[in-house]
Amino acid sequence: MARLYYDADATLDFLRNQKLAIVGYGSQGHAHALNLKDSGLDVAVALYEGSPSRAKATAAGLPVLSVSEAAKTADLLMILLPDEVQRQVYAEQIAPYLRPNQVLAFAHGFNIHFAQVVPPQDVDVIMVAPKGPGHLVRRTYEQGQGVPALFAIFQDASGHARDRAMAYAKGIGATRAGILETSFREETETDLFGEQVVLCGGLSALIKAGFETLVEAGYQPELAYFECLHEVKLIVDLVVEGGLANMRYSISNTAEYGDYTRGPRIVNDATRAEMRKILSEIQSGQFAREFVLENQAGKPGFTAMRRQEAEHPIEAVGKDLRAMFSWLKKIEA
Ligand code: NAD
Ligand code: MG
Ligand code: MG
């Protein structure tokens, strides 16, 4: 078993008397900034001129700087911008002002691993990547818990990069849950693989294909929605709580038998071969190149796919059914 590190393994001392700047105030940004502040550290938020997040950060009691001011004054910069804008913001507003011994931190390895951001040799480059969305990073912290995280060192100029990364993980509450050491390469490749094959790509495609198959066979879309989308959460909760066995314990024997005998026909040898192909596109940088070029071109394909997917019939059915649920909930309350 790989070693997990907890609160007792890390000390905030490596970040005390240091100015921390969180660049971006979105999903991860707001959670990191507020948790670090509540951990007693000196933290500011760096935003672009006219950012709508400025008012939110100010209202939360956080000082707001421009990104270039933060690059000039902060000891540690955590870059929590969307991955596709990091290259440009780094080149224009951060790189010109960097000083030796500063820390550049990331929550995902994409831009470093795929060389979209190439920092100078004399700064530390670290990663602390919570394995959960920002609102959970914040909510669990407020409850005295934390979301587990991965941490990694890409460049250790100060000799303290690892202590600083672990201190940062402690500051956002991650060591309460446990942190695991990795490399930028491993985090980047497994994160992309997980989101493409299982969590986002695989799951959306599975839900849609199941829904479409039932609707094409003449069943009511509402039932297809319940069976193929709504119940996913109930099943996933059981899986996360106690593994696959826990889920199989709770479902009917009929469902369990169907699971063993039919599941492997859906995820079959052809599916596995495609998974390996997707992994090799990630490893070779082919996916990264495609995503970078797509963004440079102004996201034509990305935008078209977003629109097309938003118009899928499952979305219209879901909207109506969810409205009905909230109406039912209000009556019950
Ligand atoms: P986000 O989209 O929620 O927030 C990004 C922030 O950057 C927003 O405040 C936005 O206003 C600001 N921004 C956008 N364009 C900008 C620009 N051109 N200049 C300056 N600011 C700009 O992003 P996020 O989901 O929090 O992701 C941030 C990082 O965290 C990414 O590297 C991502 O891979 C990583 N991460 C995200 C999650 C997650 O669940 N969301 C989990 C782990 C790691
Ligand atoms: Mg990701
Ligand atoms: Mg059923």
Short mmCIF file of N, CA and C in Angstrom, two decimals, residues 235-251 256 259-260:
data_model
loop_
_atom_site.label_atom_id
_atom_site.label_comp_id
_atom_site.label_asym_id
_atom_site.label_seq_id
_atom_site.Cartn_x
_atom_site.Cartn_y
_atom_site.Cartn_z
N ILE A 235 -27.05 4.28 -6.79
CA ILE A 235 -26.10 3.18 -6.92
C ILE A 235 -24.67 3.63 -6.59
N VAL A 236 -24.29 4.79 -7.12
CA VAL A 236 -22.93 5.29 -6.89
C VAL A 236 -22.69 5.57 -5.41
N ASP A 237 -23.70 6.10 -4.73
CA ASP A 237 -23.55 6.34 -3.29
C ASP A 237 -23.21 5.05 -2.55
N LEU A 238 -23.88 3.96 -2.91
CA LEU A 238 -23.62 2.67 -2.26
C LEU A 238 -22.21 2.18 -2.59
N VAL A 239 -21.79 2.36 -3.84
CA VAL A 239 -20.46 1.91 -4.26
C VAL A 239 -19.37 2.68 -3.50
N VAL A 240 -19.54 4.01 -3.41
CA VAL A 240 -18.52 4.84 -2.75
C VAL A 240 -18.48 4.54 -1.25
N GLU A 241 -19.65 4.28 -0.68
CA GLU A 241 -19.75 4.02 0.75
C GLU A 241 -19.07 2.70 1.14
N GLY A 242 -19.25 1.66 0.33
CA GLY A 242 -18.72 0.36 0.78
C GLY A 242 -18.25 -0.56 -0.34
N GLY A 243 -17.89 0.03 -1.47
CA GLY A 243 -17.38 -0.80 -2.56
C GLY A 243 -18.51 -1.45 -3.35
N LEU A 244 -18.10 -2.18 -4.40
CA LEU A 244 -19.09 -2.83 -5.26
C LEU A 244 -19.92 -3.85 -4.47
N ALA A 245 -19.25 -4.55 -3.52
CA ALA A 245 -19.96 -5.57 -2.75
C ALA A 245 -21.11 -4.96 -1.95
N ASN A 246 -20.90 -3.79 -1.41
CA ASN A 246 -21.93 -3.10 -0.64
C ASN A 246 -23.13 -2.77 -1.51
N MET A 247 -22.86 -2.33 -2.75
CA MET A 247 -23.95 -2.04 -3.69
C MET A 247 -24.70 -3.32 -4.01
N ARG A 248 -23.94 -4.39 -4.26
CA ARG A 248 -24.56 -5.66 -4.66
C ARG A 248 -25.35 -6.28 -3.51
N TYR A 249 -24.98 -5.96 -2.29
CA TYR A 249 -25.70 -6.43 -1.12
C TYR A 249 -27.07 -5.76 -1.05
N SER A 250 -27.12 -4.48 -1.45
CA SER A 250 -28.37 -3.71 -1.32
C SER A 250 -29.35 -3.93 -2.45
N ILE A 251 -28.85 -4.27 -3.63
CA ILE A 251 -29.78 -4.43 -4.76
C ILE A 251 -30.43 -5.82 -4.69
N GLU A 256 -28.49 -8.21 -9.12
CA GLU A 256 -27.12 -8.67 -8.91
C GLU A 256 -26.72 -9.70 -9.99
N ASP A 259 -26.17 -7.96 -13.21
CA ASP A 259 -24.90 -7.24 -13.13
C ASP A 259 -23.74 -8.17 -13.56
N TYR A 260 -23.64 -9.35 -12.93
CA TYR A 260 -22.52 -10.26 -13.23
C TYR A 260 -22.54 -10.77 -14.67
#
